[in-house]
mmCIF file of C-alpha atoms in Angstrom:
data_model
loop_
_atom_site.group_PDB
_atom_site.id
_atom_site.type_symbol
_atom_site.label_atom_id
_atom_site.label_comp_id
_atom_site.label_asym_id
_atom_site.label_seq_id
_atom_site.Cartn_x
_atom_site.Cartn_y
_atom_site.Cartn_z
ATOM 1 C CA MET A 15 93.357 114.899 104.193
ATOM 2 C CA ARG A 16 90.035 115.987 105.768
ATOM 3 C CA GLU A 17 89.418 118.753 103.134
ATOM 4 C CA ILE A 18 89.276 116.182 100.519
ATOM 5 C CA LEU A 19 87.285 114.023 102.575
ATOM 6 C CA ASP A 20 84.401 116.908 103.138
ATOM 7 C CA ILE A 21 84.751 117.555 99.851
ATOM 8 C CA GLN A 22 83.941 113.854 98.335
ATOM 9 C CA LYS A 23 81.034 113.483 101.500
ATOM 10 C CA GLN A 24 79.586 116.389 99.747
ATOM 11 C CA LEU A 25 79.830 115.768 95.740
ATOM 12 C CA LEU A 26 80.485 111.691 96.089
ATOM 13 C CA PRO A 27 78.807 110.414 99.079
ATOM 14 C CA ASP A 28 77.895 107.051 98.007
ATOM 15 C CA LEU A 29 81.972 106.448 97.092
ATOM 16 C CA LEU A 30 82.758 107.116 100.722
ATOM 17 C CA ASP A 31 80.155 104.336 101.621
ATOM 18 C CA THR A 32 81.061 102.018 98.651
ATOM 19 C CA MET A 33 84.880 102.778 100.331
ATOM 20 C CA LYS A 34 83.730 101.773 103.865
ATOM 21 C CA LYS A 35 81.797 98.693 102.668
ATOM 22 C CA ARG A 36 84.455 97.203 100.388
ATOM 23 C CA TYR A 37 87.332 98.234 103.361
ATOM 24 C CA THR A 38 85.320 96.597 106.427
ATOM 25 C CA ILE A 39 84.787 93.204 104.076
ATOM 26 C CA LEU A 40 88.556 93.200 103.356
ATOM 27 C CA HIS A 41 89.569 93.756 107.111
ATOM 28 C CA PHE A 42 87.009 90.905 107.920
ATOM 29 C CA ILE A 43 89.084 88.620 106.214
ATOM 30 C CA ARG A 44 92.121 89.819 107.104
ATOM 31 C CA VAL A 45 91.273 88.981 110.557
ATOM 32 C CA SER A 46 89.243 85.719 110.221
ATOM 33 C CA GLY A 47 92.062 84.146 107.817
ATOM 34 C CA ILE A 48 89.507 82.506 105.864
ATOM 35 C CA VAL A 49 85.954 82.449 105.479
ATOM 36 C CA GLY A 50 83.275 81.155 103.605
ATOM 37 C CA ARG A 51 80.811 83.712 101.989
ATOM 38 C CA ARG A 52 77.757 82.705 103.911
ATOM 39 C CA THR A 53 79.700 83.467 107.140
ATOM 40 C CA LEU A 54 80.987 86.440 105.632
ATOM 41 C CA ALA A 55 77.444 87.839 104.628
ATOM 42 C CA GLY A 56 76.095 87.006 108.197
ATOM 43 C CA SER A 57 78.722 88.391 110.210
ATOM 44 C CA LEU A 58 78.598 91.935 107.989
ATOM 45 C CA ASN A 59 74.430 91.943 107.933
ATOM 46 C CA THR A 60 73.870 91.571 104.130
ATOM 47 C CA THR A 61 72.800 89.329 101.750
ATOM 48 C CA GLU A 62 74.455 86.402 99.938
ATOM 49 C CA ARG A 63 73.532 87.805 96.883
ATOM 50 C CA ILE A 64 75.323 91.171 97.592
ATOM 51 C CA MET A 65 78.231 89.797 99.108
ATOM 52 C CA ARG A 66 78.848 87.678 96.283
ATOM 53 C CA SER A 67 78.969 90.901 94.210
ATOM 54 C CA GLU A 68 81.365 92.197 96.040
ATOM 55 C CA VAL A 69 83.648 89.402 96.498
ATOM 56 C CA ASP A 70 83.977 89.127 92.706
ATOM 57 C CA PHE A 71 84.754 92.843 92.230
ATOM 58 C CA LEU A 72 87.328 92.423 95.407
ATOM 59 C CA LYS A 73 88.634 89.107 93.662
ATOM 60 C CA SER A 74 89.212 90.928 90.079
ATOM 61 C CA GLN A 75 90.958 93.743 91.381
ATOM 62 C CA GLY A 76 93.733 90.977 92.790
ATOM 63 C CA LEU A 77 92.423 91.771 96.349
ATOM 64 C CA LEU A 78 91.471 88.577 97.616
ATOM 65 C CA GLU A 79 91.974 84.884 96.803
ATOM 66 C CA ILE A 80 88.726 82.377 96.455
ATOM 67 C CA GLU A 81 89.814 78.736 97.726
ATOM 68 C CA ALA A 82 87.745 75.299 98.292
ATOM 69 C CA SER A 83 88.157 76.151 101.285
ATOM 70 C CA GLY A 84 86.976 79.911 101.633
ATOM 71 C CA ILE A 85 87.899 83.108 100.636
ATOM 72 C CA ARG A 86 91.339 84.771 101.884
ATOM 73 C CA ILE A 87 92.772 88.161 101.604
ATOM 74 C CA SER A 88 95.806 88.158 98.920
ATOM 75 C CA GLU A 89 99.146 90.285 99.513
ATOM 76 C CA THR A 90 97.955 92.712 97.188
ATOM 77 C CA GLY A 91 94.864 93.275 99.485
ATOM 78 C CA ARG A 92 97.098 93.334 102.827
ATOM 79 C CA GLN A 93 99.148 96.028 101.578
ATOM 80 C CA LEU A 94 96.001 98.023 100.132
ATOM 81 C CA LEU A 95 94.694 98.170 103.521
ATOM 82 C CA GLU A 96 98.064 99.302 105.362
ATOM 83 C CA GLN A 97 97.806 102.252 102.897
ATOM 84 C CA ILE A 98 94.315 103.204 103.280
ATOM 85 C CA GLU A 99 93.847 102.434 106.843
ATOM 86 C CA PRO A 100 94.845 106.569 107.785
ATOM 87 C CA LEU A 101 91.913 107.016 105.541
ATOM 88 C CA VAL A 102 89.615 104.796 107.119
ATOM 89 C CA LYS A 103 89.805 105.848 110.437
ATOM 90 C CA GLU A 104 89.183 109.355 109.141
ATOM 91 C CA LEU A 105 86.028 108.454 107.451
ATOM 92 C CA PHE A 106 84.852 106.630 110.895
ATOM 93 C CA GLY A 107 86.091 109.469 112.952
ATOM 94 C CA LEU A 108 88.255 107.525 115.170
ATOM 95 C CA THR A 109 91.565 109.820 114.223
ATOM 96 C CA ASP A 110 90.081 112.553 116.366
ATOM 97 C CA LEU A 111 89.240 110.207 119.517
ATOM 98 C CA GLN A 112 92.920 108.866 119.348
ATOM 99 C CA GLU A 113 94.447 112.278 119.628
ATOM 100 C CA GLN A 114 92.025 113.363 122.336
ATOM 101 C CA ILE A 115 92.701 110.229 124.650
ATOM 102 C CA ARG A 116 96.751 110.101 123.613
ATOM 103 C CA MET A 117 97.262 114.261 124.216
ATOM 104 C CA HIS A 118 95.034 113.956 127.876
ATOM 105 C CA PHE A 119 97.052 110.977 129.072
ATOM 106 C CA ASN A 120 100.238 111.914 127.818
ATOM 107 C CA LEU A 121 100.609 108.470 125.820
ATOM 108 C CA LYS A 122 103.003 107.505 123.205
ATOM 109 C CA GLN A 123 100.198 106.237 120.919
ATOM 110 C CA VAL A 124 96.766 105.326 120.594
ATOM 111 C CA VAL A 125 95.024 102.783 118.345
ATOM 112 C CA ILE A 126 91.436 102.178 118.152
ATOM 113 C CA VAL A 127 89.573 99.822 116.403
ATOM 114 C CA PRO A 128 86.210 100.065 115.187
ATOM 115 C CA GLY A 129 83.149 99.075 116.882
ATOM 116 C CA ASP A 130 82.308 96.922 120.618
ATOM 117 C CA SER A 131 84.358 93.888 121.273
ATOM 118 C CA GLU A 132 82.397 93.135 123.787
ATOM 119 C CA LEU A 133 79.462 91.957 121.254
ATOM 120 C CA SER A 134 81.616 91.601 118.643
ATOM 121 C CA PRO A 135 84.143 88.400 118.410
ATOM 122 C CA HIS A 136 85.363 89.998 115.374
ATOM 123 C CA THR A 137 86.581 93.050 117.214
ATOM 124 C CA LYS A 138 88.186 91.290 119.857
ATOM 125 C CA LYS A 139 89.992 89.255 117.413
ATOM 126 C CA GLU A 140 91.064 92.812 115.757
ATOM 127 C CA LEU A 141 92.288 94.014 119.032
ATOM 128 C CA GLY A 142 94.559 90.796 119.118
ATOM 129 C CA LEU A 143 95.893 91.791 115.276
ATOM 130 C CA VAL A 144 96.563 95.185 116.463
ATOM 131 C CA GLY A 145 98.212 94.543 119.561
ATOM 132 C CA ALA A 146 100.325 92.080 118.143
ATOM 133 C CA ALA A 147 101.436 94.744 115.527
ATOM 134 C CA ILE A 148 102.210 96.973 118.165
ATOM 135 C CA LEU A 149 104.287 94.528 120.440
ATOM 136 C CA ARG A 150 106.512 93.909 117.031
ATOM 137 C CA LYS A 151 106.385 97.667 116.655
ATOM 138 C CA TYR A 152 108.195 98.960 119.969
ATOM 139 C CA VAL A 153 110.350 95.561 120.373
ATOM 140 C CA THR A 154 114.069 94.979 119.734
ATOM 141 C CA GLN A 155 116.028 91.926 120.085
ATOM 142 C CA ASP A 156 116.580 90.116 123.018
ATOM 143 C CA GLU A 157 114.493 91.653 125.257
ATOM 144 C CA VAL A 158 112.134 89.777 128.015
ATOM 145 C CA ILE A 159 108.622 90.571 127.456
ATOM 146 C CA ALA A 160 106.154 90.214 130.646
ATOM 147 C CA VAL A 161 102.494 89.518 129.399
ATOM 148 C CA THR A 162 99.343 89.031 131.619
ATOM 149 C CA GLY A 163 95.971 86.697 131.299
ATOM 150 C CA GLY A 164 92.851 86.911 130.323
ATOM 151 C CA SER A 165 90.970 86.685 126.466
ATOM 152 C CA THR A 166 92.077 90.010 124.800
ATOM 153 C CA MET A 167 95.579 88.464 125.908
ATOM 154 C CA ALA A 168 95.239 85.715 124.259
ATOM 155 C CA GLU A 169 93.746 86.825 120.980
ATOM 156 C CA VAL A 170 97.170 89.011 120.677
ATOM 157 C CA ALA A 171 99.091 85.869 121.094
ATOM 158 C CA ASN A 172 96.842 84.226 118.465
ATOM 159 C CA HIS A 173 97.665 86.837 115.865
ATOM 160 C CA LEU A 174 101.547 86.992 116.663
ATOM 161 C CA SER A 175 103.798 85.021 114.159
ATOM 162 C CA SER A 176 107.530 84.346 113.778
ATOM 163 C CA SER A 177 109.436 87.634 112.898
ATOM 164 C CA THR A 178 113.365 88.885 113.217
ATOM 165 C CA SER A 179 112.645 91.124 116.138
ATOM 166 C CA LEU A 180 110.841 88.705 118.370
ATOM 167 C CA LYS A 181 112.820 85.491 117.788
ATOM 168 C CA ARG A 182 115.924 86.027 120.135
ATOM 169 C CA CYS A 183 113.135 87.532 122.839
ATOM 170 C CA VAL A 184 111.984 85.538 126.146
ATOM 171 C CA PHE A 185 108.074 85.748 127.236
ATOM 172 C CA VAL A 186 107.445 85.551 130.620
ATOM 173 C CA PRO A 187 104.160 85.795 132.612
ATOM 174 C CA ALA A 188 103.530 88.853 134.631
ATOM 175 C CA ARG A 189 102.250 86.881 137.645
ATOM 176 C CA GLY A 190 101.318 83.605 138.847
ATOM 177 C CA GLY A 191 98.028 81.571 137.327
ATOM 178 C CA LEU A 192 94.615 83.035 137.698
ATOM 179 C CA GLY A 193 92.240 80.563 138.798
ATOM 180 C CA GLU A 194 90.209 80.154 135.577
ATOM 181 C CA SER A 195 90.405 78.618 132.273
ATOM 182 C CA MET A 196 93.952 77.466 131.165
ATOM 183 C CA ASP A 197 93.847 78.998 128.061
ATOM 184 C CA PHE A 198 93.240 82.837 129.725
ATOM 185 C CA GLN A 199 96.282 81.755 132.118
ATOM 186 C CA ALA A 200 99.635 84.382 131.813
ATOM 187 C CA ASN A 201 101.883 81.044 131.770
ATOM 188 C CA THR A 202 99.715 79.653 128.868
ATOM 189 C CA ILE A 203 99.841 83.282 126.980
ATOM 190 C CA ALA A 204 103.620 83.333 127.390
ATOM 191 C CA SER A 205 104.004 79.675 126.275
ATOM 192 C CA THR A 206 101.881 80.584 123.108
ATOM 193 C CA MET A 207 103.115 83.881 122.231
ATOM 194 C CA ALA A 208 106.848 82.292 122.481
ATOM 195 C CA LYS A 209 105.836 79.243 120.029
ATOM 196 C CA LYS A 210 104.122 81.435 117.572
ATOM 197 C CA THR A 211 107.275 83.436 117.378
ATOM 198 C CA GLY A 212 109.708 81.082 117.488
ATOM 199 C CA SER A 213 111.414 82.669 120.705
ATOM 200 C CA ARG A 214 112.029 81.357 124.398
ATOM 201 C CA TYR A 215 109.406 81.284 127.140
ATOM 202 C CA ARG A 216 109.759 81.172 131.429
ATOM 203 C CA LEU A 217 107.258 80.366 133.054
ATOM 204 C CA LEU A 218 106.257 81.147 136.717
ATOM 205 C CA HIS A 219 104.520 77.930 138.749
ATOM 206 C CA VAL A 220 103.129 79.766 141.351
ATOM 207 C CA PRO A 221 98.874 79.816 142.460
ATOM 208 C CA ASP A 222 98.103 84.097 141.531
ATOM 209 C CA GLN A 223 95.678 84.447 144.688
ATOM 210 C CA LEU A 224 97.913 83.474 147.866
ATOM 211 C CA GLY A 225 97.488 84.266 151.908
ATOM 212 C CA GLU A 226 99.843 86.188 153.804
ATOM 213 C CA GLU A 227 101.709 83.298 155.108
ATOM 214 C CA ALA A 228 101.653 81.358 151.667
ATOM 215 C CA TYR A 229 103.183 84.031 149.824
ATOM 216 C CA GLN A 230 105.859 84.999 152.670
ATOM 217 C CA SER A 231 106.797 81.284 152.867
ATOM 218 C CA LEU A 232 107.114 81.318 148.821
ATOM 219 C CA MET A 233 109.442 84.008 149.194
ATOM 220 C CA GLN A 234 111.841 82.505 150.838
ATOM 221 C CA ASP A 235 111.861 79.683 148.033
ATOM 222 C CA SER A 236 115.049 80.127 146.037
ATOM 223 C CA SER A 237 114.006 79.204 142.438
ATOM 224 C CA ILE A 238 111.132 80.639 143.043
ATOM 225 C CA LEU A 239 113.335 84.187 143.562
ATOM 226 C CA GLU A 240 115.518 83.538 140.912
ATOM 227 C CA SER A 241 112.215 83.215 138.346
ATOM 228 C CA ILE A 242 110.699 86.569 139.897
ATOM 229 C CA ALA A 243 113.942 88.624 139.511
ATOM 230 C CA PHE A 244 114.033 87.436 136.052
ATOM 231 C CA ILE A 245 110.322 88.458 135.249
ATOM 232 C CA ARG A 246 111.277 91.942 137.022
ATOM 233 C CA GLY A 247 114.085 91.982 134.338
ATOM 234 C CA ALA A 248 111.289 92.464 131.858
ATOM 235 C CA ARG A 249 111.512 95.976 129.696
ATOM 236 C CA ILE A 250 108.542 95.464 127.791
ATOM 237 C CA VAL A 251 104.862 94.554 129.652
ATOM 238 C CA ILE A 252 101.719 94.006 127.354
ATOM 239 C CA HIS A 253 98.571 93.805 129.390
ATOM 240 C CA GLY A 254 95.000 93.914 129.784
ATOM 241 C CA ILE A 255 92.726 95.805 131.888
ATOM 242 C CA GLY A 256 89.904 94.322 134.445
ATOM 243 C CA GLU A 257 86.724 95.700 135.809
ATOM 244 C CA ALA A 258 87.481 95.961 139.675
ATOM 245 C CA MET A 259 84.592 93.799 140.709
ATOM 246 C CA LEU A 260 84.442 91.422 138.047
ATOM 247 C CA MET A 261 87.776 90.393 138.339
ATOM 248 C CA ALA A 262 87.361 90.414 142.118
ATOM 249 C CA ARG A 263 84.689 87.700 141.422
ATOM 250 C CA ARG A 264 87.036 85.801 139.330
ATOM 251 C CA ARG A 265 89.512 86.124 141.782
ATOM 252 C CA LYS A 266 87.781 84.975 144.324
ATOM 253 C CA VAL A 267 88.959 87.650 146.196
ATOM 254 C CA ASP A 268 87.313 87.398 149.838
ATOM 255 C CA GLU A 269 83.861 89.172 150.729
ATOM 256 C CA SER A 270 85.292 91.495 152.924
ATOM 257 C CA THR A 271 88.043 92.860 150.659
ATOM 258 C CA THR A 272 85.315 93.190 147.878
ATOM 259 C CA ALA A 273 82.799 95.009 150.246
ATOM 260 C CA ILE A 274 85.773 97.439 150.814
ATOM 261 C CA LEU A 275 86.734 97.819 147.226
ATOM 262 C CA GLN A 276 83.297 98.652 146.040
ATOM 263 C CA GLN A 277 82.697 100.991 148.987
ATOM 264 C CA ASP A 278 86.068 102.923 147.955
ATOM 265 C CA GLY A 279 84.639 103.057 144.652
ATOM 266 C CA ALA A 280 87.237 100.531 142.781
ATOM 267 C CA LEU A 281 87.069 100.689 139.096
ATOM 268 C CA ALA A 282 89.961 99.011 137.653
ATOM 269 C CA GLU A 283 92.116 95.805 138.042
ATOM 270 C CA ALA A 284 96.027 95.499 136.127
ATOM 271 C CA PHE A 285 98.522 93.611 137.883
ATOM 272 C CA GLY A 286 96.500 92.538 141.255
ATOM 273 C CA TYR A 287 96.207 96.492 141.702
ATOM 274 C CA TYR A 288 93.042 98.341 142.029
ATOM 275 C CA PHE A 289 92.196 101.474 140.874
ATOM 276 C CA ASP A 290 89.719 104.003 141.540
ATOM 277 C CA ARG A 291 87.915 106.545 139.210
ATOM 278 C CA ASP A 292 90.809 108.983 140.180
ATOM 279 C CA GLY A 293 93.974 106.083 139.208
ATOM 280 C CA LYS A 294 94.686 106.172 142.755
ATOM 281 C CA ILE A 295 95.788 102.320 144.163
ATOM 282 C CA LEU A 296 93.013 101.285 146.821
ATOM 283 C CA HIS A 297 94.208 97.795 147.112
ATOM 284 C CA LYS A 298 97.554 95.046 145.739
ATOM 285 C CA MET A 299 96.536 91.725 145.945
ATOM 286 C CA PRO A 300 99.403 89.865 147.710
ATOM 287 C CA THR A 301 100.544 87.894 144.185
ATOM 288 C CA VAL A 302 103.754 86.981 143.090
ATOM 289 C CA GLY A 303 105.231 88.657 139.585
ATOM 290 C CA LEU A 304 105.684 92.298 138.863
ATOM 291 C CA ARG A 305 104.908 95.314 141.117
ATOM 292 C CA ILE A 306 104.025 98.370 140.714
ATOM 293 C CA GLU A 307 107.298 99.886 140.560
ATOM 294 C CA ASP A 308 108.891 97.637 138.148
ATOM 295 C CA ILE A 309 106.078 98.424 135.660
ATOM 296 C CA GLN A 310 106.878 102.074 136.281
ATOM 297 C CA GLU A 311 110.547 101.309 135.513
ATOM 298 C CA MET A 312 110.105 99.771 132.287
ATOM 299 C CA ASP A 313 110.445 100.925 128.592
ATOM 300 C CA CYS A 314 107.278 100.320 127.217
ATOM 301 C CA VAL A 315 103.793 99.156 128.561
ATOM 302 C CA ILE A 316 101.330 98.121 126.381
ATOM 303 C CA GLY A 317 97.493 98.122 127.645
ATOM 304 C CA VAL A 318 95.260 96.305 125.170
ATOM 305 C CA ALA A 319 91.414 96.490 126.478
ATOM 306 C CA GLY A 320 88.011 97.373 124.775
ATOM 307 C CA GLY A 321 84.527 96.929 125.517
ATOM 308 C CA LYS A 322 82.033 99.822 126.505
ATOM 309 C CA SER A 323 81.924 98.486 129.915
ATOM 310 C CA LYS A 324 85.584 98.950 130.438
ATOM 311 C CA GLY A 325 85.581 102.775 129.401
ATOM 312 C CA GLU A 326 85.785 103.650 132.777
ATOM 313 C CA ALA A 327 88.011 101.389 134.026
ATOM 314 C CA ILE A 328 90.505 101.980 131.443
ATOM 315 C CA ALA A 329 90.393 105.369 132.045
ATOM 316 C CA ALA A 330 91.026 104.623 135.778
ATOM 317 C CA VAL A 331 94.287 103.084 134.725
ATOM 318 C CA LEU A 332 95.752 105.483 132.454
ATOM 319 C CA LYS A 333 95.305 107.798 135.504
ATOM 320 C CA PHE A 334 97.794 106.181 137.102
ATOM 321 C CA GLY A 335 100.023 107.143 134.676
ATOM 322 C CA HIS A 336 102.107 104.375 133.828
ATOM 323 C CA GLU A 337 101.286 103.436 130.313
ATOM 324 C CA ASP A 338 102.855 104.150 127.388
ATOM 325 C CA ILE A 339 100.940 102.780 124.182
ATOM 326 C CA LEU A 340 96.813 102.070 124.598
ATOM 327 C CA VAL A 341 95.054 99.680 122.294
ATOM 328 C CA THR A 342 91.209 99.604 122.631
ATOM 329 C CA ASP A 343 87.933 99.902 120.978
ATOM 330 C CA GLU A 344 85.841 102.966 119.703
ATOM 331 C CA ALA A 345 83.019 102.039 122.036
ATOM 332 C CA ALA A 346 85.784 101.929 125.179
ATOM 333 C CA ALA A 347 87.177 104.937 123.440
ATOM 334 C CA MET A 348 83.825 106.899 123.359
ATOM 335 C CA GLU A 349 83.220 105.993 126.972
ATOM 336 C CA ILE A 350 86.970 107.710 128.357
ATOM 337 C CA VAL A 351 86.230 110.686 126.478
ATOM 338 C CA GLN A 352 83.009 110.556 127.551
ATOM 339 C CA MET A 353 84.389 110.539 131.073
ATOM 340 C CA LEU A 354 86.872 113.241 130.690
ATOM 341 C CA HIS A 355 83.621 115.590 129.641
ATOM 342 C CA LEU A 356 81.961 114.248 133.072
ATOM 343 C CA ASP A 357 85.403 115.331 135.054
ATOM 344 C CA GLY A 358 85.509 118.810 133.403
ATOM 345 C CA HIS A 359 88.053 118.480 130.867
ATOM 346 C CA SER A 360 87.208 119.338 127.221
ATOM 347 C CA PRO A 361 89.522 117.287 125.173
ATOM 348 C CA SER A 362 90.604 119.217 122.068
#
């Protein structure tokens, strides 16, 4: 495939540029669901006149459907996107990045979407779309699936739909609630995923942030213990990855602990654990839910996170070594590979 692409770049560079442009239009519409021409043109930084011409062409090929409410992708368009995705990833230079990261961290699979999810809501939606597809791919019937909170996990939930493999599953929160918007709490996301897929869910009604005394008291409650045992029986977890200092602020970690984390070089947070550059656990918050030993015993651990500023955090969690699959974006992937070079590695 690469040889053919190299020849096309030399002989027909305009063809590849046109293909990239039309793929981007189709993909944006697929992720958006339905979109107006003006919004489409603005989001892709082109004029309405040019966009009208491209949309008319794609419609004439049976790839788009135009309705009163906007433009949507046709089933033929969906199938075409799936067929040409490997080719497009090669064009965007993402295939090599995926393989470098996969090989270095010994992962089952790495999927990189174009762009930077910090700057583009569209890229963040695409992270959710791919995260949902990966979950469907690896799940089997009657699974208990643990999920964490956060805006990226909320996007994964938004892109799930009913499927045979997910219908008999149970979604559970990986830990107690996070003190932020209800939309981004693990309980909310677990229930949304269950409703979207026609499956069941089970919630954990405890605060995320606990003092030691409150933690010990809760761990004596039989109903809480029963819920925790059920959650710890999950065989699949899909989770986000946070920047350590940002998450410490959001979780209202006390000043002395935050200072120690900063001094020790904490870069990443996942599951209430804080990791340094080498993937070493620096601190664990007293939270109710999954422990790191539970995660290490799971059949499938899926991390979904992106954005340039999260590159170092993602690499830190990957170095700990409990991940199986990573879904990230181009900006974070470039930072991860750069980190490997700085550490003296030369990913091949």
